[in-house]
């Protein structure tokens, strides 16, 4: 165990700190998280900050320079230093999200030279907002059963069908989308991964009202949508493989112990400042007991992530340890939200637009949003199957009949 | 940054794991558990060869001069194999007590003998941690101890005891001293002796350089080691459950092909995985990050106690009726995890202490006025 930085990393940490202190006045208030809770076009301030971070190598740092990135060698420890220092300074990190974190690595891995040139730089600079067209009304956890069709017509495909749970479709300019191009092929072999603009004729977007009251998901309908064949990423019929490389990015993205730690710190403040009968609420032993329970969980997840990062830096293979993060991390966040609501008591049920409330009902919103994350991105039950089957080598679920 | 075991630590892990797997069988555990002894002497001798009792004792004192992190690695292996040998008191807490509170002469007298496995030392700190109960309490008068001390750890096989009096001063007492009575307390874990100690004017050797902070540190080390042992025991229970579920057939398929069973196993694995880093870090903090050591220890043991209980019951459940029988012997691990949970502070108590330590608990609780809360 050696938790100190080596000289190179020590110097890098200093560089990051210097950057933050010299530029923090330019930092926007909005973070990736606030955009996720309420999707909307990026503000100029957010774009400028993102572009500064990309230029300095604090966002999308391993993207090659010919595609607008910083071109750094992958160094997970440096990535962690950036994340930790931005977190400690309470300054927004580089944006993540479907275009930057999911599409970009996929294009770099599977895209043609022209696709990379055309999209990567604009995406990481937050000039293009992407959405992801994966799930369908009848294909959720069994994604490969998707039915949206793309029929060949000369140099184009004609797309018909619909998608659901499409985050941010109502603000996105582009979509990366799974469609069935080879209906005769097996279930996993007939899928292609397409990218095309959301203003292509024949696309209809219906925001999906959710329990939070803030639409973040949509239904997207395709009626004879014409897309050139050059929109395929990774080859016709190879979409399942391409999509799976993207899904693994998503699973990693959804767990983030720093986020849990931030919530824990806010709850600690609540415990110290909220009062009942003129006494700090932290004197309520039952709430304190819950707080310390969650503190231990947050601590264990932070350390567990540190261990995984250290293992990755030493080129150890991913395994059981990586598989548990989404399940445990999402559940933990939801429990933190629950505790915060309970500490607030009656005021904990107040929601949007109460000016007297410092946090404007944010805990209730998170409590619902985080329940959504337990379900989204591979439900908790799917995560348990993955842990049992791939992590513990238990028998696999029988696959649905090959279509 | 390197978060994990060094090459040397991997070797320590391997050598203990190999020796324990070779020497500890269900029969070994059962034999000790059913006997009036609480340890396997042959196993003890082999583990002494590996340097187990001297892990934390410096090389000048004929120990191996390693860290609490190394001891935690060993404790994980002891728990995994349900080793019926004393460890936390004689190999961890007693050497620390001598180092922190003993005189040069006391250290020279005892540490080499502990390291060589010639003497076993029991620890009698329960009253200092929990407050005296049932009329217990030890008072000192001119270095003679009188009274009763409850829940002594590893005292049954011990040659000497380290006892805290009501003022939280530490004393070394020979186990065969005149006026000392050691009454065995039958517990769920027959391989972990618990005793009540009755003292009548017993000659005692004060560990005179002690302090309340010193006791807190000794107890913290003990907690981290118990958490590590419960982690190893829990991992073993999970592995047994998974192996059993892959073989046991019901309704023409292995039971582990049912999602209801698979998901129990996945939940155990998911809860256990992060515990390892939590415990490693607590041990590392004890060695290297003094300002974080106490809180890390409290969080590690309280969390591991909860996850341990969950894994112990769930792994038993995955075994179906067989898990409940004595045949599989799974209950030995179940009981070790349950035993450790109650020692040196149960999770509720540790969380109370953690709250107080962080200035989060305004309520005065006399039970908190012990070790960590100060």
XYZ file of C-alpha atoms in Angstrom:
777
model
C 0.000 0.000 0.000
C 1.453 3.280 -1.043
C -1.017 6.121 -1.300
C 1.456 8.866 -2.003
C 1.916 10.344 -5.468
C 5.071 9.511 -7.358
C 7.062 12.591 -8.397
C 5.381 12.833 -11.805
C 1.935 12.697 -10.243
C 2.842 15.062 -7.453
C 3.855 17.625 -10.054
C 0.699 16.945 -12.039
C -1.449 17.503 -8.953
C 0.257 20.870 -8.470
C -0.472 21.783 -12.082
C -4.143 20.933 -11.634
C -4.348 22.959 -8.438
C -2.696 25.938 -10.088
C -5.057 25.725 -13.043
C -8.086 25.626 -10.763
C -6.994 28.574 -8.655
C -6.180 30.677 -11.728
C -9.363 29.869 -13.626
C -12.039 29.147 -11.100
C -13.676 32.536 -11.694
C -14.603 31.243 -15.161
C -16.272 28.106 -13.812
C -20.014 27.839 -14.381
C -22.459 26.867 -11.663
C -23.975 24.097 -13.716
C -22.473 20.646 -13.671
C -23.095 17.549 -15.704
C -25.337 16.455 -12.893
C -27.602 19.485 -13.078
C -27.951 18.913 -16.828
C -28.886 15.315 -16.220
C -31.600 16.250 -13.759
C -32.984 18.805 -16.181
C -31.708 18.411 -19.754
C -31.433 21.641 -21.755
C -28.985 23.066 -24.300
C -25.567 23.862 -22.831
C -25.120 27.507 -21.871
C -22.276 29.535 -23.443
C -20.585 29.636 -20.054
C -20.657 25.844 -19.799
C -19.351 25.426 -23.349
C -16.509 27.875 -22.770
C -15.487 26.103 -19.579
C -15.603 22.720 -21.305
C -13.481 24.035 -24.186
C -10.927 25.454 -21.771
C -10.726 22.094 -19.990
C -10.296 20.222 -23.275
C -7.526 22.581 -24.397
C -5.678 22.227 -21.088
C -6.127 18.467 -20.987
C -8.486 18.296 -18.030
C -11.374 16.878 -20.055
C -11.317 14.193 -22.756
C -7.561 14.225 -22.204
C -6.739 11.008 -24.019
C -8.581 11.937 -27.206
C -5.905 12.247 -29.937
C -4.956 15.777 -30.981
C -5.981 15.182 -34.613
C -9.546 14.836 -33.338
C -9.380 17.908 -31.136
C -8.287 16.287 -27.904
C -5.238 16.740 -25.722
C -3.619 13.502 -26.850
C -2.380 12.407 -23.444
C -1.280 8.851 -22.761
C -3.952 7.045 -20.755
C -3.032 7.431 -17.096
C -5.842 6.550 -14.792
C -4.030 8.031 -11.816
C -3.860 11.418 -13.511
C -7.550 11.136 -14.334
C -8.238 10.459 -10.690
C -6.087 13.413 -9.621
C -8.105 15.684 -11.922
C -11.394 14.299 -10.598
C -10.328 14.586 -6.960
C -8.877 18.086 -7.209
C -11.880 19.482 -9.076
C -14.129 17.779 -6.549
C -12.211 19.167 -3.580
C -12.227 22.666 -5.048
C -15.952 22.361 -5.783
C -15.406 23.328 -9.402
C -17.313 21.567 -12.215
C -15.342 18.866 -13.948
C -15.386 18.256 -17.644
C -18.808 17.279 -18.928
C -19.706 13.685 -19.287
C -22.833 12.337 -20.824
C -23.890 10.355 -23.791
C -21.946 12.133 -26.503
C -18.740 12.763 -24.609
C -18.482 9.628 -22.522
C -20.235 7.063 -24.664
C -20.191 8.035 -28.316
C -16.684 9.481 -28.382
C -14.829 6.347 -27.239
C -17.026 4.260 -29.519
C -16.228 6.399 -32.550
C -12.525 6.378 -31.713
C -12.633 2.588 -31.512
C -15.027 1.710 -34.344
C -15.603 4.826 -36.458
C -14.241 5.638 -39.928
C -11.631 8.357 -40.286
C -14.275 10.677 -41.680
C -16.688 9.998 -38.798
C -13.971 10.717 -36.262
C -12.913 13.929 -38.030
C -16.473 15.103 -38.364
C -17.787 14.394 -34.860
C -15.237 13.844 -32.128
C -13.900 17.378 -31.755
C -17.312 19.047 -31.886
C -18.663 16.518 -29.397
C -15.975 16.887 -26.753
C -16.178 20.691 -27.075
C -19.894 20.451 -26.220
C -20.853 21.919 -29.603
C -23.056 18.930 -30.386
C -25.563 17.409 -27.981
C -26.165 13.685 -28.542
C -28.853 11.281 -27.480
C -28.826 7.524 -27.435
C -31.455 5.465 -29.265
C -31.225 2.028 -27.693
C -34.243 0.871 -25.660
C -37.577 0.227 -27.338
C -41.026 -0.202 -25.847
C -40.626 -3.992 -26.048
C -36.860 -4.203 -25.664
C -35.569 -3.023 -22.309
C -33.334 -5.417 -20.417
C -33.374 -7.688 -23.477
C -31.988 -4.965 -25.717
C -30.953 -7.288 -28.547
C -34.599 -8.038 -29.314
C -34.977 -4.510 -30.734
C -37.260 -4.166 -33.760
C -36.684 -0.694 -35.237
C -35.915 -1.511 -38.862
C -33.606 0.073 -41.391
C -34.384 -1.076 -44.919
C -31.899 -0.651 -47.743
C -32.838 1.805 -50.478
C -29.993 2.603 -52.854
C -27.305 4.418 -50.879
C -29.664 4.990 -47.943
C -31.491 3.202 -45.148
C -35.149 3.912 -44.460
C -35.803 3.715 -40.710
C -39.158 2.833 -39.157
C -39.950 2.094 -35.534
C -39.648 3.758 -32.181
C -37.336 4.227 -29.208
C -38.101 4.959 -25.587
C -36.173 6.258 -22.534
C -34.220 8.442 -24.934
C -32.553 10.874 -22.554
C -32.335 14.446 -23.838
C -33.755 13.650 -27.308
C -35.723 16.909 -27.071
C -32.529 18.954 -26.890
C -30.153 16.774 -28.912
C -28.889 17.602 -32.398
C -27.665 14.061 -33.100
C -28.568 10.509 -32.188
C -26.591 7.278 -32.079
C -29.082 4.560 -32.648
C -29.398 0.773 -32.883
C -31.511 -0.525 -35.736
C -32.108 -3.893 -37.376
C -30.568 -3.824 -40.852
C -30.494 -7.582 -41.541
C -33.872 -9.003 -40.525
C -32.864 -12.466 -41.778
C -29.781 -12.665 -39.567
C -29.735 -13.949 -35.993
C -30.842 -11.795 -33.122
C -27.383 -10.436 -32.369
C -26.073 -10.324 -35.927
C -28.681 -8.172 -37.620
C -28.130 -4.959 -35.716
C -26.305 -1.859 -36.967
C -25.179 1.261 -35.103
C -26.166 4.450 -36.944
C -25.523 8.132 -36.281
C -27.773 10.797 -37.792
C -29.209 14.270 -37.112
C -32.348 14.613 -35.017
C -33.821 17.093 -37.531
C -33.969 14.456 -40.251
C -37.519 14.445 -41.660
C -39.758 11.754 -40.189
C -38.535 11.938 -36.577
C -41.113 12.778 -33.957
C -40.148 13.396 -30.343
C -42.583 13.112 -27.449
C -41.195 14.029 -24.045
C -42.013 11.370 -21.483
C -43.322 12.841 -18.276
C -41.555 11.195 -15.339
C -42.184 11.022 -11.622
C -39.816 13.953 -10.986
C -41.986 16.269 -13.073
C -38.954 17.241 -15.138
C -38.952 15.500 -18.490
C -35.565 14.017 -19.147
C -36.659 11.035 -21.234
C -38.506 10.875 -24.512
C -40.227 8.580 -26.887
C -38.822 8.934 -30.393
C -40.798 7.768 -33.431
C -39.255 7.113 -36.841
C -41.464 7.161 -39.937
C -39.578 6.567 -43.196
C -36.509 8.367 -41.928
C -33.888 8.402 -44.687
C -30.273 8.093 -43.533
C -27.224 7.543 -45.753
C -25.392 4.214 -45.426
C -22.290 6.169 -44.463
C -24.004 6.712 -41.088
C -23.146 3.162 -40.005
C -20.457 2.916 -37.297
C -18.391 -0.261 -37.114
C -19.899 -2.051 -40.108
C -23.310 -3.373 -41.056
C -24.590 -6.068 -38.715
C -21.804 -5.326 -36.212
C -23.912 -2.996 -34.101
C -24.266 -5.346 -31.148
C -20.519 -5.446 -30.618
C -20.227 -1.697 -31.066
C -23.107 -1.106 -28.647
C -21.608 -3.346 -26.011
C -18.399 -1.397 -25.976
C -20.568 1.673 -25.351
C -22.596 0.037 -22.590
C -19.466 -0.777 -20.661
C -18.626 2.941 -20.720
C -22.084 3.686 -19.369
C -21.796 1.183 -16.520
C -18.532 2.740 -15.431
C -19.931 6.236 -15.686
C -22.925 5.686 -13.464
C -21.001 4.856 -10.320
C -18.942 7.582 -8.844
C -18.049 7.519 -5.194
C -17.081 11.199 -5.197
C -20.710 12.023 -5.907
C -21.808 9.898 -2.956
C -19.200 11.587 -0.799
C -20.484 15.006 -1.787
C -23.995 14.033 -0.722
C -22.713 12.646 2.547
C -21.025 15.982 3.277
C -24.268 17.845 2.569
C -26.131 15.521 4.918
C -23.533 16.076 7.614
C -24.220 19.778 7.300
C -27.955 19.149 7.565
C -27.430 17.121 10.729
C -25.526 19.999 12.254
C -27.782 22.834 11.132
C -31.352 21.512 11.018
C -33.070 21.852 14.357
C -36.084 20.271 15.999
C -37.346 21.690 19.282
C -34.367 24.053 19.199
C -31.909 21.178 19.281
C -29.677 19.997 16.452
C -31.297 17.121 14.674
C -28.021 15.240 14.917
C -28.912 14.523 18.527
C -31.553 12.120 17.286
C -29.650 8.907 17.827
C -31.551 6.909 15.201
C -30.710 9.405 12.440
C -27.103 9.568 13.560
C -26.872 5.796 13.451
C -28.149 5.808 9.877
C -25.705 8.535 8.967
C -22.682 6.637 10.259
C -23.878 3.450 8.536
C -23.936 5.331 5.250
C -20.647 7.044 5.997
C -19.039 3.599 6.287
C -20.601 2.597 2.983
C -19.412 5.753 1.235
C -15.936 5.255 2.665
C -15.897 1.646 1.486
C -16.958 2.626 -2.039
C -14.399 5.428 -2.279
C -11.649 3.083 -1.198
C -12.946 0.301 -3.401
C -12.834 2.630 -6.419
C -9.331 3.686 -5.451
C -8.336 0.042 -5.401
C -9.922 -0.594 -8.803
C -8.122 2.410 -10.258
C -4.849 1.204 -8.802
C -5.471 -2.271 -10.260
C -6.310 -0.786 -13.654
C -3.120 1.297 -13.577
C -1.188 -1.928 -12.953
C -2.970 -3.558 -15.930
C -4.764 -6.094 -13.776
C -7.844 -7.508 -15.511
C -11.296 -6.210 -14.635
C -13.348 -8.590 -12.557
C -15.917 -9.021 -9.818
C -14.774 -5.799 -8.160
C -15.805 -3.733 -11.186
C -19.101 -5.542 -11.612
C -20.456 -4.582 -8.186
C -20.038 -0.798 -8.515
C -23.235 0.032 -10.361
C -25.435 -2.071 -8.081
C -23.950 -0.855 -4.814
C -23.206 2.725 -5.883
C -26.716 3.485 -7.182
C -28.371 1.919 -4.148
C -26.087 3.887 -1.857
C -26.986 7.212 -3.468
C -30.662 6.433 -3.122
C -30.208 5.641 0.571
C -28.339 8.923 1.078
C -31.232 10.826 -0.515
C -33.677 8.956 1.714
C -31.780 9.924 4.849
C -31.635 13.582 3.809
C -35.406 13.638 3.284
C -35.991 12.060 6.670
C -33.715 14.580 8.379
C -35.721 17.407 6.816
C -38.946 15.942 8.215
C -42.031 17.872 7.132
C -39.999 20.297 5.039
C -38.564 17.262 3.279
C -41.719 16.899 1.196
C -41.621 20.443 -0.215
C -40.785 20.507 -3.877
C -40.138 22.847 -6.780
C -40.352 26.569 -6.523
C -40.355 27.155 -2.768
C -38.135 30.239 -2.590
C -37.536 29.900 1.140
C -35.954 26.522 0.681
C -32.276 26.708 0.177
C -32.151 23.549 -1.865
C -35.513 23.849 -3.597
C -36.588 20.294 -2.987
C -33.451 18.885 -4.540
C -33.356 15.863 -2.210
C -36.823 14.739 -3.271
C -35.805 15.161 -6.873
C -32.625 13.145 -6.334
C -34.524 10.517 -4.388
C -36.669 9.874 -7.445
C -33.950 10.400 -10.033
C -31.627 7.969 -8.275
C -34.372 5.366 -8.164
C -34.433 5.819 -11.926
C -30.711 5.124 -12.043
C -31.179 1.896 -10.067
C -33.475 0.817 -12.909
C -31.722 2.464 -15.860
C -28.429 1.463 -17.453
C -29.013 -2.221 -16.635
C -31.470 -2.791 -13.764
C -30.304 -3.923 -10.354
C -31.627 -7.381 -11.242
C -29.604 -7.482 -14.455
C -26.561 -6.352 -12.447
C -27.086 -9.276 -10.067
C -27.232 -11.667 -13.006
C -23.973 -10.214 -14.308
C -22.294 -10.523 -10.897
C -23.522 -14.091 -10.412
C -22.815 -15.307 -13.943
C -19.627 -13.497 -14.878
C -18.217 -12.775 -11.433
C -19.134 -15.993 -9.611
C -19.395 -18.303 -12.648
C -22.883 -19.423 -11.782
C -25.138 -20.896 -14.500
C -26.348 -18.420 -17.099
C -29.949 -17.537 -17.631
C -31.328 -19.331 -20.651
C -31.233 -16.830 -23.520
C -34.556 -15.995 -25.105
C -35.214 -17.882 -28.338
C -32.998 -16.677 -31.168
C -35.077 -14.366 -33.405
C -0.150 5.191 -5.877
C -0.553 1.528 -5.186
C -3.694 0.468 -3.351
C -3.284 -3.171 -2.508
C -0.843 -5.791 -1.356
C 2.883 -5.617 -2.047
C 4.795 -8.604 -3.398
C 5.938 -9.421 0.136
C 2.407 -9.237 1.447
C 1.221 -11.571 -1.290
C 3.879 -14.017 -0.101
C 2.707 -13.708 3.504
C -0.858 -14.289 2.352
C 0.162 -17.332 0.316
C 2.221 -18.948 3.025
C -0.475 -18.587 5.694
C -3.203 -19.649 3.310
C -1.245 -22.707 2.226
C -0.379 -23.781 5.762
C -3.906 -23.251 7.039
C -5.501 -25.098 4.128
C -3.130 -27.992 4.729
C -3.636 -28.210 8.480
C -7.154 -27.067 9.249
C -9.982 -29.405 8.360
C -13.522 -29.549 9.603
C -12.334 -32.323 11.927
C -9.703 -30.027 13.439
C -12.249 -27.322 14.091
C -14.789 -29.777 15.437
C -12.261 -31.435 17.718
C -11.251 -28.161 19.348
C -14.797 -26.936 19.518
C -15.943 -30.091 21.334
C -12.986 -30.276 23.704
C -12.171 -28.388 26.850
C -9.287 -26.761 24.962
C -9.795 -23.799 22.743
C -6.831 -24.201 20.441
C -5.081 -26.770 18.276
C -1.531 -27.080 19.613
C -0.029 -28.604 16.449
C -1.472 -25.860 14.311
C -0.191 -23.272 16.784
C 3.327 -24.723 16.524
C 3.273 -24.500 12.730
C 1.944 -20.954 12.774
C 4.636 -19.957 15.255
C 7.131 -21.254 12.665
C 5.603 -18.790 10.220
C 6.119 -16.023 12.757
C 2.472 -15.444 13.565
C 2.667 -14.379 17.216
C 5.611 -12.081 16.508
C 4.243 -10.252 13.477
C 4.059 -6.932 15.306
C 7.120 -7.487 17.481
C 10.334 -5.847 16.327
C 13.258 -7.864 15.086
C 15.398 -6.948 18.118
C 12.761 -8.684 20.186
C 12.888 -11.699 17.884
C 9.692 -10.846 16.076
C 9.221 -10.108 12.395
C 8.657 -6.379 12.797
C 5.721 -6.128 10.420
C 2.721 -3.825 10.397
C -0.916 -4.057 11.422
C -1.726 -4.229 7.711
C 0.304 -7.442 7.530
C -1.458 -8.747 10.626
C -4.814 -7.954 8.993
C -3.804 -10.001 5.951
C -3.032 -12.920 8.275
C -6.310 -12.416 10.154
C -8.236 -12.672 6.875
C -6.624 -16.067 6.263
C -7.290 -17.217 9.840
C -10.947 -16.311 9.411
C -11.178 -17.947 5.995
C -9.961 -21.228 7.488
C -11.648 -20.906 10.887
C -8.238 -21.446 12.486
C -8.664 -22.595 16.111
C -5.722 -20.615 17.493
C -5.544 -17.415 19.536
C -4.536 -14.317 17.608
C -6.112 -10.959 18.337
C -5.173 -10.837 22.024
C -1.766 -12.473 22.112
C -0.403 -11.496 18.695
C -1.892 -8.032 18.288
C -3.222 -6.340 21.399
C -0.726 -7.679 23.952
C 2.419 -6.772 21.966
C 0.955 -3.321 21.348
C 0.156 -2.913 25.031
C 3.722 -3.812 25.943
C 5.111 -1.483 23.306
C 2.885 1.426 24.278
C 2.799 1.039 28.035
C 5.536 -1.343 29.095
C 8.960 -0.516 30.484
C 12.126 -1.632 28.719
C 12.467 -4.463 31.202
C 8.899 -5.620 30.653
C 9.322 -5.532 26.899
C 12.577 -7.462 27.075
C 10.997 -10.012 29.353
C 7.798 -10.660 27.421
C 8.067 -9.726 23.739
C 10.643 -12.358 22.713
C 8.639 -15.053 24.489
C 5.389 -13.957 22.844
C 7.114 -13.915 19.452
C 8.493 -17.407 20.028
C 5.028 -18.664 20.913
C 6.273 -19.710 24.352
C 3.655 -17.650 26.115
C 0.116 -16.692 25.230
C -1.325 -13.517 26.665
C -5.003 -12.852 27.244
C -6.532 -9.370 27.142
C -9.030 -8.208 29.737
C -10.319 -4.843 28.508
C -14.042 -5.359 28.200
C -14.851 -3.236 31.246
C -12.688 -0.413 29.936
C -14.550 -0.522 26.636
C -18.099 -1.077 27.804
C -18.078 -0.018 31.417
C -18.169 -2.620 34.170
C -21.239 -4.799 34.218
C -22.965 -7.023 36.755
C -21.026 -5.630 39.629
C -17.715 -6.197 37.892
C -14.775 -3.857 38.114
C -11.166 -4.159 39.069
C -9.439 -1.966 41.600
C -5.755 -1.708 42.283
C -4.185 -1.266 45.664
C -0.397 -1.158 45.849
C -0.171 -3.127 42.623
C -2.515 -5.784 43.898
C -5.695 -6.290 41.888
C -9.073 -7.209 43.291
C -12.503 -7.512 41.780
C -14.005 -9.088 38.738
C -13.271 -8.535 35.059
C -15.641 -9.870 32.435
C -15.202 -11.257 28.964
C -11.476 -11.792 28.936
C -10.248 -12.656 25.431
C -8.027 -15.706 24.937
C -7.503 -16.053 28.695
C -8.251 -19.779 28.914
C -4.999 -20.808 27.229
C -3.013 -17.850 28.484
C 0.128 -17.796 30.589
C -0.403 -14.174 31.513
C -3.145 -11.576 31.292
C -3.148 -7.861 30.622
C -5.919 -6.330 32.705
C -7.285 -2.777 32.839
C -8.424 -1.527 36.233
C -11.247 0.934 36.849
C -8.860 3.847 36.265
C -7.860 2.319 32.951
C -4.347 1.538 34.035
C -2.907 -1.635 32.559
C -1.393 -4.491 34.549
C 0.310 -7.707 33.646
C -0.717 -10.645 35.768
C 0.524 -14.189 35.688
C -2.296 -16.599 34.885
C -1.314 -18.876 37.757
C -0.946 -16.061 40.275
C -2.336 -16.711 43.701
C -5.856 -15.365 44.121
C -6.659 -15.387 40.397
C -9.561 -17.435 39.181
C -10.352 -17.833 35.490
C -13.899 -19.023 34.863
C -14.686 -20.261 31.395
C -17.766 -18.710 29.801
C -19.301 -21.044 27.257
C -19.969 -19.084 24.068
C -21.237 -19.845 20.558
C -17.654 -20.141 19.286
C -15.874 -22.979 21.052
C -12.587 -21.999 19.423
C -12.548 -18.519 20.937
C -12.348 -18.750 24.710
C -14.099 -16.168 26.847
C -13.599 -16.011 30.598
C -14.570 -14.132 33.702
C -11.577 -13.270 35.831
C -11.950 -13.085 39.609
C -9.111 -11.392 41.458
C -8.360 -11.346 45.180
C -5.255 -9.331 46.034
C -3.452 -10.631 43.011
C 0.154 -9.556 42.524
C 0.267 -7.420 39.367
C 3.015 -5.816 37.334
C 1.848 -2.362 36.203
C 2.452 -1.349 32.589
C 3.241 2.042 33.908
C 3.667 4.094 30.757
C 0.082 3.574 29.748
C -2.469 6.214 28.873
C -6.092 6.335 27.887
C -5.054 7.098 24.321
C -2.868 4.024 24.476
C -5.816 1.806 25.396
C -7.856 3.376 22.607
C -5.104 2.523 20.177
C -4.827 -1.080 21.367
C -8.585 -1.547 21.114
C -8.645 0.042 17.664
C -6.014 -2.407 16.453
C -8.060 -5.265 17.879
C -11.184 -4.047 16.095
C -9.442 -3.852 12.740
C -8.104 -7.383 13.181
C -11.536 -8.744 14.126
C -13.030 -7.043 11.066
C -10.326 -8.620 8.911
C -10.997 -12.043 10.392
C -14.742 -11.693 9.822
C -14.035 -10.608 6.246
C -12.060 -13.801 5.591
C -14.750 -15.910 7.244
C -17.481 -14.183 5.214
C -15.646 -14.672 1.944
C -15.286 -18.349 2.714
C -18.992 -18.651 3.474
C -19.817 -16.963 0.163
C -17.515 -19.317 -1.752
C -19.031 -22.339 -0.066
C -22.538 -21.138 -0.854
C -21.655 -20.559 -4.517
C -19.955 -23.957 -4.819
C -22.872 -25.694 -3.164
C -25.417 -23.933 -5.374
C -23.508 -25.068 -8.466
C -23.751 -28.719 -7.419
C -26.980 -29.182 -5.526
C -29.738 -30.312 -7.919
C -33.401 -29.545 -7.379
C -36.230 -29.809 -9.937
C -33.786 -31.225 -12.508
C -31.441 -28.263 -12.388
C -28.722 -27.007 -10.097
C -30.121 -24.706 -7.441
C -27.656 -21.997 -8.499
C -29.426 -21.721 -11.857
C -32.469 -20.205 -10.133
C -32.355 -16.437 -10.061
C -33.690 -16.427 -6.521
C -30.521 -18.224 -5.439
C -28.117 -16.505 -7.832
C -29.251 -13.105 -6.663
C -28.583 -13.980 -3.031
C -25.045 -14.912 -4.016
C -24.642 -11.741 -6.085
C -25.820 -9.623 -3.162
C -23.306 -11.242 -0.837
C -20.471 -10.724 -3.329
C -21.495 -7.131 -3.989
C -21.618 -6.278 -0.289
C -18.358 -8.027 0.503
C -16.173 -6.700 -2.310
C -15.859 -3.118 -1.013
C -15.249 -4.328 2.567
C -11.785 -5.502 1.680
C -10.570 -2.041 0.685
C -12.257 -0.563 3.770
C -10.406 -2.942 6.098
C -7.088 -2.686 4.278
C -7.300 1.062 4.542
C -8.160 1.001 8.256
C -5.084 -1.147 8.902
C -2.946 1.085 6.697
C -4.267 4.164 8.506
C -3.360 2.552 11.831
C 0.208 2.154 10.567
C 0.625 5.367 8.608
C -2.212 7.896 8.954
C -2.700 8.487 12.686
C -5.281 11.248 12.256
C -7.584 8.906 10.320
C -6.837 5.708 12.214
C -9.537 5.677 14.838
C -12.469 6.661 12.625
C -11.330 4.231 9.930
C -11.241 1.421 12.472
C -14.704 2.250 13.810
C -16.196 2.397 10.316
C -14.425 -0.769 9.198
C -15.533 -2.948 12.076
C -19.080 -1.618 12.346
C -19.633 -2.074 8.600
C -17.969 -5.473 8.438
C -20.039 -6.651 11.404
C -23.234 -5.816 9.514
C -22.137 -7.302 6.210
C -20.765 -10.331 8.075
C -24.123 -10.998 9.671
C -25.842 -10.660 6.290
C -23.411 -13.030 4.590
C -23.474 -15.550 7.459
C -27.228 -15.912 7.366
C -27.547 -15.717 3.594
C -24.810 -18.262 2.851
C -26.471 -20.610 5.319
C -29.801 -20.048 3.595
C -28.326 -20.818 0.158
C -27.313 -24.222 1.549
C -30.949 -24.953 2.334
C -31.567 -27.426 5.149
C -28.004 -28.669 4.869
C -26.772 -25.299 6.015
C -28.651 -25.723 9.247
C -27.164 -29.117 9.995
C -23.902 -29.796 11.751
C -22.763 -31.982 8.828
C -21.500 -29.140 6.651
C -19.870 -27.359 9.584
C -20.869 -24.071 8.017
C -22.128 -22.976 11.420
C -18.556 -22.660 12.711
C -18.000 -19.708 10.388
C -21.445 -18.332 11.207
C -20.516 -18.415 14.888
C -17.063 -16.883 14.442
C -18.625 -13.950 12.602
C -21.255 -13.597 15.320
C -18.616 -13.823 18.035
C -16.426 -11.135 16.500
C -19.386 -8.804 16.090
C -19.854 -8.588 19.845
C -16.179 -8.230 20.782
C -14.450 -4.873 21.377
C -17.666 -3.013 20.614
C -20.766 -4.028 18.685
C -21.676 -2.015 15.582
C -24.215 0.238 17.292
C -21.675 1.186 19.903
C -18.978 1.783 17.319
C -21.277 4.041 15.314
C -22.029 6.007 18.464
C -18.314 6.391 19.015
C -17.773 7.420 15.402
C -20.448 10.097 15.724
C -18.916 11.424 18.928
C -15.439 11.386 17.431
C -16.654 13.627 14.601
C -18.450 16.006 16.920
C -21.786 14.878 15.557
C -23.363 13.608 18.726
C -24.515 16.255 21.132
C -26.161 13.838 23.525
C -24.157 12.937 26.592
C -23.890 9.203 26.909
C -21.782 7.925 29.741
C -21.038 4.781 27.782
C -19.353 7.007 25.264
C -16.929 8.385 27.760
C -14.595 5.540 26.992
C -11.655 5.159 24.727
C -12.591 6.827 21.457
C -14.973 9.480 22.688
C -12.372 11.431 24.581
